[in-house]
Coordinates of N, CA, C and O in Angstrom, one line a residue:
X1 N 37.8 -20.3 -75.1 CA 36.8 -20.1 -74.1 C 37.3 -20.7 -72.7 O 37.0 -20.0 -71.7
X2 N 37.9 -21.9 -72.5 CA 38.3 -22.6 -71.6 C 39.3 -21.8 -70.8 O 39.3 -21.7 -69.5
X3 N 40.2 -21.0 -71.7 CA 40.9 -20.2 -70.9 C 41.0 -19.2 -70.7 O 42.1 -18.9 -70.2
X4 N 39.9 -18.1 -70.9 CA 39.4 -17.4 -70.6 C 38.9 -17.6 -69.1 O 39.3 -16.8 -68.3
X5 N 38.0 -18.5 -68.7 CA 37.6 -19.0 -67.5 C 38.5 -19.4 -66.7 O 38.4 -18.8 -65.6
X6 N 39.4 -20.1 -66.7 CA 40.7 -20.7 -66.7 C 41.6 -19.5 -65.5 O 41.9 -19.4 -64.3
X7 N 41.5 -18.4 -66.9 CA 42.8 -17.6 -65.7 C 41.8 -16.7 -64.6 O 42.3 -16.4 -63.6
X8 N 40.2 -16.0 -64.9 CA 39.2 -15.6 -64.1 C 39.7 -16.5 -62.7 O 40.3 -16.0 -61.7
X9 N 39.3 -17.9 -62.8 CA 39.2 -18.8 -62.0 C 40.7 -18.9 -60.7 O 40.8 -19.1 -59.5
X10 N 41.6 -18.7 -61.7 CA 42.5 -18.7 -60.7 C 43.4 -17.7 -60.8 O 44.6 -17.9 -61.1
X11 N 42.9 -16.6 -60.7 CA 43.2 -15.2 -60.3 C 42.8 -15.2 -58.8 O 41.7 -15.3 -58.3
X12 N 44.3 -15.1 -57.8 CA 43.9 -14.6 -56.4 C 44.1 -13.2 -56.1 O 44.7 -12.5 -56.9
X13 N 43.8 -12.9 -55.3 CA 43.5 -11.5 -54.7 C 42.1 -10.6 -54.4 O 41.0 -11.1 -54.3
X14 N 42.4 -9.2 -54.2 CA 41.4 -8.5 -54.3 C 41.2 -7.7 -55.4 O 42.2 -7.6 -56.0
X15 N 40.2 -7.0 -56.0 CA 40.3 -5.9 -57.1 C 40.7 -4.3 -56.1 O 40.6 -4.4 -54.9
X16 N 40.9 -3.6 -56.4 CA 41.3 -2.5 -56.1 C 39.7 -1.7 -55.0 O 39.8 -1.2 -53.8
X17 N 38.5 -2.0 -55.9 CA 37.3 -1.6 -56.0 C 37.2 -2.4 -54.1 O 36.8 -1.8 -53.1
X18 N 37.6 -3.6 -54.1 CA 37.3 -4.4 -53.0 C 37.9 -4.2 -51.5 O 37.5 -4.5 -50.4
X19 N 39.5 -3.5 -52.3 CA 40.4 -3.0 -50.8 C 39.7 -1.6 -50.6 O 39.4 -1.4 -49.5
X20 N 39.4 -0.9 -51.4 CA 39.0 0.5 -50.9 C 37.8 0.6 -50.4 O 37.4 1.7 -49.9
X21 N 37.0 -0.3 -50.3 CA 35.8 -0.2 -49.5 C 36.4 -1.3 -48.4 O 35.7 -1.0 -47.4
X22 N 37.3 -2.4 -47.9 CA 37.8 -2.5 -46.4 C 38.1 -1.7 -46.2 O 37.9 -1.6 -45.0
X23 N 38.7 -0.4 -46.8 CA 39.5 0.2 -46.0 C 38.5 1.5 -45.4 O 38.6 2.0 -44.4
X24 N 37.6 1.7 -46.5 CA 36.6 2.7 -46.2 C 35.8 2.4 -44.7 O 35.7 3.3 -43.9
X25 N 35.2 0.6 -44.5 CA 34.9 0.6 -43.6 C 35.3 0.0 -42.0 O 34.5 -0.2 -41.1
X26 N 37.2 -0.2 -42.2 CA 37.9 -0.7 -41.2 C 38.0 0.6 -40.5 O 38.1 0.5 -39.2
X27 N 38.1 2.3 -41.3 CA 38.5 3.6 -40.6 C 37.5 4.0 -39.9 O 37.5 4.7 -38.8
X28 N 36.3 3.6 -40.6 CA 34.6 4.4 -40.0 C 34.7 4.0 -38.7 O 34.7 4.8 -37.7
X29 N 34.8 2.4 -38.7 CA 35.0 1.5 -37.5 C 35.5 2.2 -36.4 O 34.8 2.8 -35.6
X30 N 37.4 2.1 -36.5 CA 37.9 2.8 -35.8 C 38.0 3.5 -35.5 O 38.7 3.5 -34.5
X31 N 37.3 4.9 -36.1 CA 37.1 6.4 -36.2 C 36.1 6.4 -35.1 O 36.2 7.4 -34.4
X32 N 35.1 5.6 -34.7 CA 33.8 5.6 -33.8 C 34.6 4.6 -32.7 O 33.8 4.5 -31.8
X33 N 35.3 4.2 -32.6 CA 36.1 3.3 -31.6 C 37.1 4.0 -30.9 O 37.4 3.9 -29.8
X34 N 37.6 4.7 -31.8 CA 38.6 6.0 -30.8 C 37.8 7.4 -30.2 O 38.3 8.0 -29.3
X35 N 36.8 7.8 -30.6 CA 35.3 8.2 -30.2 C 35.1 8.0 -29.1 O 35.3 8.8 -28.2
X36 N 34.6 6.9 -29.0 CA 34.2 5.7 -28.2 C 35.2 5.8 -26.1 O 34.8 5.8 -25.0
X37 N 36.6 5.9 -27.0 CA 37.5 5.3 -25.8 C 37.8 7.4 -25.3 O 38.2 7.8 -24.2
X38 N 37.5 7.8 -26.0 CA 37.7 9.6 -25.1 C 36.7 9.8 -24.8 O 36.6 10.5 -23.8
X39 N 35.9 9.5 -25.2 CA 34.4 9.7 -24.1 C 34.5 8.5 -22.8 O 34.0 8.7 -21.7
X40 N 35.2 7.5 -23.1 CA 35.1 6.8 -22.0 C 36.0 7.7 -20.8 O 35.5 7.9 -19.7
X41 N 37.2 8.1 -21.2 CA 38.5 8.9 -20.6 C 37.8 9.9 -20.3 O 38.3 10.3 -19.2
X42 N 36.9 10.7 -20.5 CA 36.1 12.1 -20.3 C 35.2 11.3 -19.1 O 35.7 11.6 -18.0
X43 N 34.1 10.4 -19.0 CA 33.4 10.2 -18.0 C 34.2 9.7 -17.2 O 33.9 9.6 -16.0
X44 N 35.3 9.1 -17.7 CA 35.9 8.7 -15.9 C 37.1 9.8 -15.1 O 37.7 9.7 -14.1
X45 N 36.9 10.7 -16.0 CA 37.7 11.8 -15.3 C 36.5 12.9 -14.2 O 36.7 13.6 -13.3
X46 N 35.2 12.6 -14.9 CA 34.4 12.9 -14.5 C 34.1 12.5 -12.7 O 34.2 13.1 -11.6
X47 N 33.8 11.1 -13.2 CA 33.2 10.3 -12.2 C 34.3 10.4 -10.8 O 33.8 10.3 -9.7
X48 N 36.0 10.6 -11.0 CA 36.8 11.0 -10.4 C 37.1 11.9 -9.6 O 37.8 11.9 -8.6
X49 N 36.3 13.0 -10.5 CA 36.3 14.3 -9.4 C 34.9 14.3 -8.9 O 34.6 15.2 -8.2
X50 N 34.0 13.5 -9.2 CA 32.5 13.7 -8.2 C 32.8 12.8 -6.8 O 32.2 12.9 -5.7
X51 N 34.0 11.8 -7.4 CA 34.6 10.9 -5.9 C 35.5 11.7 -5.4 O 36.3 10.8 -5.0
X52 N 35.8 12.5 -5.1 CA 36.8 13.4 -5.0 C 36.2 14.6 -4.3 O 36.5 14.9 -3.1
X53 N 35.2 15.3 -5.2 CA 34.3 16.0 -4.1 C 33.4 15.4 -3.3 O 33.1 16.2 -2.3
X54 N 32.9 14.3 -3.2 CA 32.5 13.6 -2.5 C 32.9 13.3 -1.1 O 32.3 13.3 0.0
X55 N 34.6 12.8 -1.5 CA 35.7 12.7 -0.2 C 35.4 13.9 0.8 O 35.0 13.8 2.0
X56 N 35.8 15.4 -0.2 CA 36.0 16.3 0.6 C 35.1 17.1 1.3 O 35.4 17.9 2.1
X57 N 33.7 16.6 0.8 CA 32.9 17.3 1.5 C 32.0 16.3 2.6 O 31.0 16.6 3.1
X58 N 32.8 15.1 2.7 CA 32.8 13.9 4.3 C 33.4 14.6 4.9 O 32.9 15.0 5.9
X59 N 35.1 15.2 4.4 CA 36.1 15.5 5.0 C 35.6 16.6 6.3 O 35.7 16.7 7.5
X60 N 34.9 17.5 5.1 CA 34.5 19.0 5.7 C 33.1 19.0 6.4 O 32.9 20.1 7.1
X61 N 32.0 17.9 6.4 CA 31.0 18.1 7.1 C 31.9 17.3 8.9 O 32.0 17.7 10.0
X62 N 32.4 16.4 8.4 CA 33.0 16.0 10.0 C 33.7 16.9 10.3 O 32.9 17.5 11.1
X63 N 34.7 17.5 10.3 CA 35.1 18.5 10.7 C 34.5 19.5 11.4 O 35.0 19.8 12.5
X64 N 33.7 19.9 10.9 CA 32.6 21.2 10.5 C 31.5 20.8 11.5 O 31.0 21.7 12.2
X65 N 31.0 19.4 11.8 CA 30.0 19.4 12.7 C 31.2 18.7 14.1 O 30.6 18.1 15.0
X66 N 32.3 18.8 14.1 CA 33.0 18.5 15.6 C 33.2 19.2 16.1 O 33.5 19.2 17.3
X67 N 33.1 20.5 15.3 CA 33.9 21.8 15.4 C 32.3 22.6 16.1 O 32.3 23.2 17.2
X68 N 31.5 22.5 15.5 CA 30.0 23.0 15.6 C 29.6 22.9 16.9 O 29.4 23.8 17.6
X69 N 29.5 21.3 17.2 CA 29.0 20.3 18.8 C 29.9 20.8 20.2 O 29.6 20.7 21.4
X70 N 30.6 21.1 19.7 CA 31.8 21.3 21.0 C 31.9 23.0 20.8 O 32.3 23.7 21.8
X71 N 31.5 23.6 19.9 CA 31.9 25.6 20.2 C 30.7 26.2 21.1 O 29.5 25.9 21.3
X72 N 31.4 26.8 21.5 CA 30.8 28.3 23.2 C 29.7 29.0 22.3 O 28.5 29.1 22.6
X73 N 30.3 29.5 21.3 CA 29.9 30.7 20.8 C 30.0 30.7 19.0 O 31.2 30.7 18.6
X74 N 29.1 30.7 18.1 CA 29.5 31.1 17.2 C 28.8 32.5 16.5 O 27.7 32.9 16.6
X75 N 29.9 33.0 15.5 CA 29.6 33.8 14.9 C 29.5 33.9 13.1 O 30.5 33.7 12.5
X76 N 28.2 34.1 12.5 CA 28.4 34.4 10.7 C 28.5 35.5 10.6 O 28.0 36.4 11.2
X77 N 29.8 35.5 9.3 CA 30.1 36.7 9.0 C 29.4 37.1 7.1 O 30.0 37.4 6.1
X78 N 28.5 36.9 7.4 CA 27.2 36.8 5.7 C 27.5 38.0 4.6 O 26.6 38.7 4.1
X79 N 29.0 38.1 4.4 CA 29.2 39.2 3.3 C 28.5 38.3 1.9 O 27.6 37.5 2.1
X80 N 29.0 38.4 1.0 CA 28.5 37.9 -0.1 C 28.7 36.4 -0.1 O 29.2 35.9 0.9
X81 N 28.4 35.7 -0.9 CA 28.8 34.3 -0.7 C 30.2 33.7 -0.9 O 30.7 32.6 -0.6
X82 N 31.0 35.0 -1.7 CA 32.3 34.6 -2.1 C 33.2 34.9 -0.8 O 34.4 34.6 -1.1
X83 N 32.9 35.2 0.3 CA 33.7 35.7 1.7 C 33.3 35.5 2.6 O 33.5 36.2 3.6
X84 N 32.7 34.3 2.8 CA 31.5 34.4 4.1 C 32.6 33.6 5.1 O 33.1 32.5 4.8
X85 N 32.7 34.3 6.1 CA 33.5 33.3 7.1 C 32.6 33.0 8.6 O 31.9 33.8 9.2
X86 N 32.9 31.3 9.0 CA 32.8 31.4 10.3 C 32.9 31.5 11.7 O 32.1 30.6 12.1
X87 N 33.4 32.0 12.5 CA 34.1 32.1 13.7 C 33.0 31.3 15.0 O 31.9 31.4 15.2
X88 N 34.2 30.3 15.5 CA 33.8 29.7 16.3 C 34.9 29.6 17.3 O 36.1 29.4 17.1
X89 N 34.1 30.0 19.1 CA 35.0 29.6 20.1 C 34.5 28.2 20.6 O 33.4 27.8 21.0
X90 N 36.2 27.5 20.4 CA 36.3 25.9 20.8 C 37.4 25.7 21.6 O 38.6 25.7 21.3
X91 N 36.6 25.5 23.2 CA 37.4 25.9 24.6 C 38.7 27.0 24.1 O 38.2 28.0 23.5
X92 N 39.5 27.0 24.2 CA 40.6 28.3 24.5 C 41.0 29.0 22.9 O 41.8 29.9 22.8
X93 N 40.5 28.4 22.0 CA 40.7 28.3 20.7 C 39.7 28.8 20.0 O 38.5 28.6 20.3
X94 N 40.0 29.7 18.6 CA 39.1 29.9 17.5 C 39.2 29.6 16.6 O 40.3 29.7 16.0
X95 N 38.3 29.1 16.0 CA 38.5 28.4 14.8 C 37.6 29.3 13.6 O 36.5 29.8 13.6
X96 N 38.3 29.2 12.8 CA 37.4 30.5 11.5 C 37.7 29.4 10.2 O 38.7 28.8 10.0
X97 N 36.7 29.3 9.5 CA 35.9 28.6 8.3 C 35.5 30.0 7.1 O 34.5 30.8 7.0
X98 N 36.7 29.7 6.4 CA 36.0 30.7 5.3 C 35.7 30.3 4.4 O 36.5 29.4 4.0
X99 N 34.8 30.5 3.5 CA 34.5 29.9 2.1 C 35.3 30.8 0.9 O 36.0 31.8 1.2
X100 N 35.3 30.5 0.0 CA 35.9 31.2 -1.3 C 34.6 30.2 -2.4 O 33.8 29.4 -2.2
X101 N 35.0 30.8 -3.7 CA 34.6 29.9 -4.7 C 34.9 28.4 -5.0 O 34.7 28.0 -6.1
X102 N 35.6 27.7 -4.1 CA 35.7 26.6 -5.0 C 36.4 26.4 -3.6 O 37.0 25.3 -3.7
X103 N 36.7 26.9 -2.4 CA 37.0 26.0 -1.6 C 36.8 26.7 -0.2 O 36.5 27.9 -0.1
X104 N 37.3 25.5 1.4 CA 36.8 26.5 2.5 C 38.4 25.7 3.1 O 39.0 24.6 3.0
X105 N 38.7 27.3 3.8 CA 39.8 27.1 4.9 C 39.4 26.8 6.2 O 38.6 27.6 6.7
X106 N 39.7 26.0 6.8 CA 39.7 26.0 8.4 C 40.8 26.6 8.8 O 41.8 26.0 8.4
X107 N 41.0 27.6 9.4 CA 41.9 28.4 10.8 C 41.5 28.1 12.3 O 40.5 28.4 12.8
X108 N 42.5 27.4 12.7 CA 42.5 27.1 14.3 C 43.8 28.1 14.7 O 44.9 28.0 14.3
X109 N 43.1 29.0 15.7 CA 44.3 29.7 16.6 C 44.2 29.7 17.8 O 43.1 29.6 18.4
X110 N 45.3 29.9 18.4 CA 45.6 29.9 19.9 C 46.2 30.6 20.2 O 47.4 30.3 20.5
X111 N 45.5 32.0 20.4 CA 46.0 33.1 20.6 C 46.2 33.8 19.5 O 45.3 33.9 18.6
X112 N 47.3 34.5 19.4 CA 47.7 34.9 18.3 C 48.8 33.7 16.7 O 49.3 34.0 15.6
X113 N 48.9 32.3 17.4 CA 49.5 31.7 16.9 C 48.4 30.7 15.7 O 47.2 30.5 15.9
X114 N 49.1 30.3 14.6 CA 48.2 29.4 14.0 C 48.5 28.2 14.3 O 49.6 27.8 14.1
X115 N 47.4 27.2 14.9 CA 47.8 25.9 15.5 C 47.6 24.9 14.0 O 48.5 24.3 13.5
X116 N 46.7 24.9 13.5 CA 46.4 24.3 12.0 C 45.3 25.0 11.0 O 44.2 25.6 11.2
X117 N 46.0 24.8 9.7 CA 45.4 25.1 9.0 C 45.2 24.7 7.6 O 45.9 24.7 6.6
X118 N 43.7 24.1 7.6 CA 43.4 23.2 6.5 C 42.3 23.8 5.1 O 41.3 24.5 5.3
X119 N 42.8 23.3 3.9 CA 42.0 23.9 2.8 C 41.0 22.3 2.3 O 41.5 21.2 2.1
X120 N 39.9 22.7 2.2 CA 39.4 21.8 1.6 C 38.6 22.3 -0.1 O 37.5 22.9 -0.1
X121 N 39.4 21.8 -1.6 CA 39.4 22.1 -2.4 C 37.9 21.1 -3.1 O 37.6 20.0 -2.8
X122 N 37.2 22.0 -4.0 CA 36.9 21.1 -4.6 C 37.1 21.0 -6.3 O 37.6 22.0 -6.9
X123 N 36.8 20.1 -6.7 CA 36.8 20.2 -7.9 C 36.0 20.5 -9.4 O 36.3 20.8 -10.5
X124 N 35.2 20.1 -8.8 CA 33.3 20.6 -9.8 C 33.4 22.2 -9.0 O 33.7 22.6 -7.9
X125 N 33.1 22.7 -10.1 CA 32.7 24.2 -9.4 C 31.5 24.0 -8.9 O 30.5 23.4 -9.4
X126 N 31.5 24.9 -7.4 CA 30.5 24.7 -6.8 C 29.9 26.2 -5.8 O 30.5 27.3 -5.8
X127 N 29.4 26.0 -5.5 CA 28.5 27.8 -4.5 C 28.4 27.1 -3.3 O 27.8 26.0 -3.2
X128 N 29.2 27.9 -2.4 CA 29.0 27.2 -1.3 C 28.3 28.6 0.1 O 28.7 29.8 0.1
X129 N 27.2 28.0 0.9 CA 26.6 29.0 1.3 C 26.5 28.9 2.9 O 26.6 27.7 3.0
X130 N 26.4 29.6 4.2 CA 25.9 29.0 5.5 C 25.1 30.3 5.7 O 25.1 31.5 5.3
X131 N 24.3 29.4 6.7 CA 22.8 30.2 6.8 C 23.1 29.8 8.1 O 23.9 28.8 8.3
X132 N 22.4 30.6 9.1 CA 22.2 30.7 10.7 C 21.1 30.6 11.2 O 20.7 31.8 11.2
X133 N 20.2 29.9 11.7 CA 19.0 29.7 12.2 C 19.1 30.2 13.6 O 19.7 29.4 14.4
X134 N 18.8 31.5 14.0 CA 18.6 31.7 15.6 C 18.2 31.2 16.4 O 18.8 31.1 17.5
X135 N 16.7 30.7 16.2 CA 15.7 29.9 16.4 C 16.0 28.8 17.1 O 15.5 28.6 18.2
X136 N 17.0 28.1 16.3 CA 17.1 26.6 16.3 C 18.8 26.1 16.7 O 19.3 25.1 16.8
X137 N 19.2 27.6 16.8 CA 20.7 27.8 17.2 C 21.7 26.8 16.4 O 22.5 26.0 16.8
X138 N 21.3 27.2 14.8 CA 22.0 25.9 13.6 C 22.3 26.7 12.9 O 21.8 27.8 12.7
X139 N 23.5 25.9 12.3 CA 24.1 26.3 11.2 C 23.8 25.7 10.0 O 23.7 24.5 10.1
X140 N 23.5 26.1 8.7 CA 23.1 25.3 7.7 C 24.5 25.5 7.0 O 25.1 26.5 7.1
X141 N 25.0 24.6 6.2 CA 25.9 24.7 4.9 C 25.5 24.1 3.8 O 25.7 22.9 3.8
X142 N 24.9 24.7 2.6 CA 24.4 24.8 1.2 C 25.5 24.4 0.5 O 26.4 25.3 0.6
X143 N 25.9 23.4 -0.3 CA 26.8 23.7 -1.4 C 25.6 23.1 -2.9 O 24.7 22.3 -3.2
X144 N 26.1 23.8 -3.3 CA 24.9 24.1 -5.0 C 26.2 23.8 -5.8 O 27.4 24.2 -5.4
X145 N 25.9 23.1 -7.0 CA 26.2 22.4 -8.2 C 26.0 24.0 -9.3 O 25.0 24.7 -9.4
X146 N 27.5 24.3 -10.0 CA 27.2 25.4 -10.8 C 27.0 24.5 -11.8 O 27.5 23.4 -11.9
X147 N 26.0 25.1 -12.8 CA 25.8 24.8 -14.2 C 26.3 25.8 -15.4 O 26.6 27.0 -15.1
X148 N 26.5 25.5 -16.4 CA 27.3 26.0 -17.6 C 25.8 26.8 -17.9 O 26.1 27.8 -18.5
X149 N 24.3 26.7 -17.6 CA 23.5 27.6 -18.2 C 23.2 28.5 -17.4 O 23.0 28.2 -16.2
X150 N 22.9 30.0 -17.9 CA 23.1 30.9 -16.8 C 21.8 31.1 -16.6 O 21.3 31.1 -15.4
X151 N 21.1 31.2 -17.5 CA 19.2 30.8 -17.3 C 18.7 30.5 -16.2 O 18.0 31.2 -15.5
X152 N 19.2 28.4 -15.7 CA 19.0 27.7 -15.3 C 19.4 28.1 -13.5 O 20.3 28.7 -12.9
X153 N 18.3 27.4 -13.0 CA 19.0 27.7 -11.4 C 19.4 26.8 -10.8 O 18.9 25.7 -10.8
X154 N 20.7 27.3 -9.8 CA 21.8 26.2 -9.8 C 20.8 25.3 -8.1 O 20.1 25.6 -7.1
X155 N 21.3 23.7 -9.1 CA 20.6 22.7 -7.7 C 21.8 22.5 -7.1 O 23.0 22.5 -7.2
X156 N 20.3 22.1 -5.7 CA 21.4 22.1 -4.7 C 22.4 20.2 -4.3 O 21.9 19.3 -3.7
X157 N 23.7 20.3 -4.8 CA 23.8 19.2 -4.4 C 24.2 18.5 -3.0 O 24.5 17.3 -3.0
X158 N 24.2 19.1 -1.9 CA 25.0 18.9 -0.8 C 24.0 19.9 0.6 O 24.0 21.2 0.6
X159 N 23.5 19.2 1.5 CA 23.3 20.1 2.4 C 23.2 19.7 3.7 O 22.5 18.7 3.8
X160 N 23.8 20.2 5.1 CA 23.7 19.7 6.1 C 23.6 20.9 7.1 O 23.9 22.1 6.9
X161 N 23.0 20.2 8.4 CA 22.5 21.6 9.3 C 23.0 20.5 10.2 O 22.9 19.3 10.2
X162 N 23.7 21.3 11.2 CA 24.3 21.1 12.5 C 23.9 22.2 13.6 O 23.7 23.3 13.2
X163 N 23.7 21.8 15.3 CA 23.1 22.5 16.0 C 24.7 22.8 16.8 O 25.5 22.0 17.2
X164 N 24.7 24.4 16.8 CA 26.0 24.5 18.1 C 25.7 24.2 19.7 O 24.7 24.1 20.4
X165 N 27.2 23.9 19.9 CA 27.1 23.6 21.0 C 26.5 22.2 21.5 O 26.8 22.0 22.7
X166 N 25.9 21.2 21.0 CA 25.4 20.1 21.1 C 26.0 19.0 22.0 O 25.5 18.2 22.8
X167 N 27.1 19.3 21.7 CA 28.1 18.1 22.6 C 28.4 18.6 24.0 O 28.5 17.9 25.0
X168 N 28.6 20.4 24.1 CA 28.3 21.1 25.3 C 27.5 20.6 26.3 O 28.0 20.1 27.3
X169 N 25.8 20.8 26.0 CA 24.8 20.8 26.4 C 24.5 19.5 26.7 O 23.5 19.3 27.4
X170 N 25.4 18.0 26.2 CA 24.9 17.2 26.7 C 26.1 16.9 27.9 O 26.2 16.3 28.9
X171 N 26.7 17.5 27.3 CA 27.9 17.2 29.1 C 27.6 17.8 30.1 O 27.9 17.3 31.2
X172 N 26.9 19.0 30.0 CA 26.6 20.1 30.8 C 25.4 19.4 31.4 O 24.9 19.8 32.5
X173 N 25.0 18.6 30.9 CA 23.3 17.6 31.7 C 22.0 18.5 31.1 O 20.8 18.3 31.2
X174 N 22.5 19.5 30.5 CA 21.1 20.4 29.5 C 20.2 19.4 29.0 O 19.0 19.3 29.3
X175 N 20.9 18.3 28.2 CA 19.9 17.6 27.2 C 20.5 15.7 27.6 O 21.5 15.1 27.5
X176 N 19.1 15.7 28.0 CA 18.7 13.8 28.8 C 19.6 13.4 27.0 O 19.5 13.8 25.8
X177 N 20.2 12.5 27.5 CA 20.6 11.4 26.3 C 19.5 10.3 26.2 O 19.6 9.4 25.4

């Protein structure tokens, strides 16, 4: 009897029964822990391109409202939203803003030559729109957030309204500072 107990007693290890359930629950672990780290890798690739479109659409409202403040004359050209361009005369110079789906070119020319020309991309798909107030002699630029549901209607995440000519009219002594 004594040794019977004896060798129980100093038997080291595990039983079989004992490693297959660590191991059952060391995988579950890690299985929800590598889970875990591509969803982290997914939201920061995310968060990357919302900083990113973010950048580009500072880039493009400065631009866009220096370009606005200081033009003679502008013109919308309101085909569909996938072609909409803007023409603007900026002293001896035209400048044209066209949209596409997912991004807008600036054209500056002088004359018949191209003096610059810049793309501002984004990366979230987005609907980008300009509206013309006669009224109020402004430009609006709408950019809307597409969503994956076609149901749903797309919000708007981005919008700014600029008046032409502004910087004109205040050199010109039109408008008391």
């Amino acid at each position: 009897m004594k040794s019977l107990t004896r060798s129980r007693t100093a038997r080291r290890g595990f039983t079989l029964r004992e490693l297959s359930i660590a191991i059952a629950i060391g995988s579950s672990v890690m299985m929800v822990a590598v889970g875990l780290v591509h969803q982290a890798f997914d939201w920061s690739t995310l968060a990357r391109h919302r900083r990113l479109d973010d950048q580009t659409f500072f880039q493009l409202s400065r631009q866009l409202r220096n370009d606005l403040h200081i033009a003679n004359q502008a013109e919308l050209d309101s085909g569909d939203t996938a072609g909409q361009s803007l023409r603007l005369s900026v002293n001896e110079n035209e400048v044209v803003y066209t949209l596409t789906d997912v991004t807008v070119t600036r054209t500056e020319r002088s004359g018949d030559d191209v003096v610059r020309n810049e793309v501002y991309r984004f990366k979230r798909p987005r609907t980008l729109v300009l509206t013309r107030s006669e009224t109020d002699n402004q430009i609006q630029l709408d950019v809307k957030t597409i969503t994956p549901f076609a149901e749903s209607e797309t919000p708007l995440w981005r919008s700014l309204r600029m008046s032409i000519g502004l910087r004109l009219r205040h050199q010109n002594g039109d408008i008391a500072s």
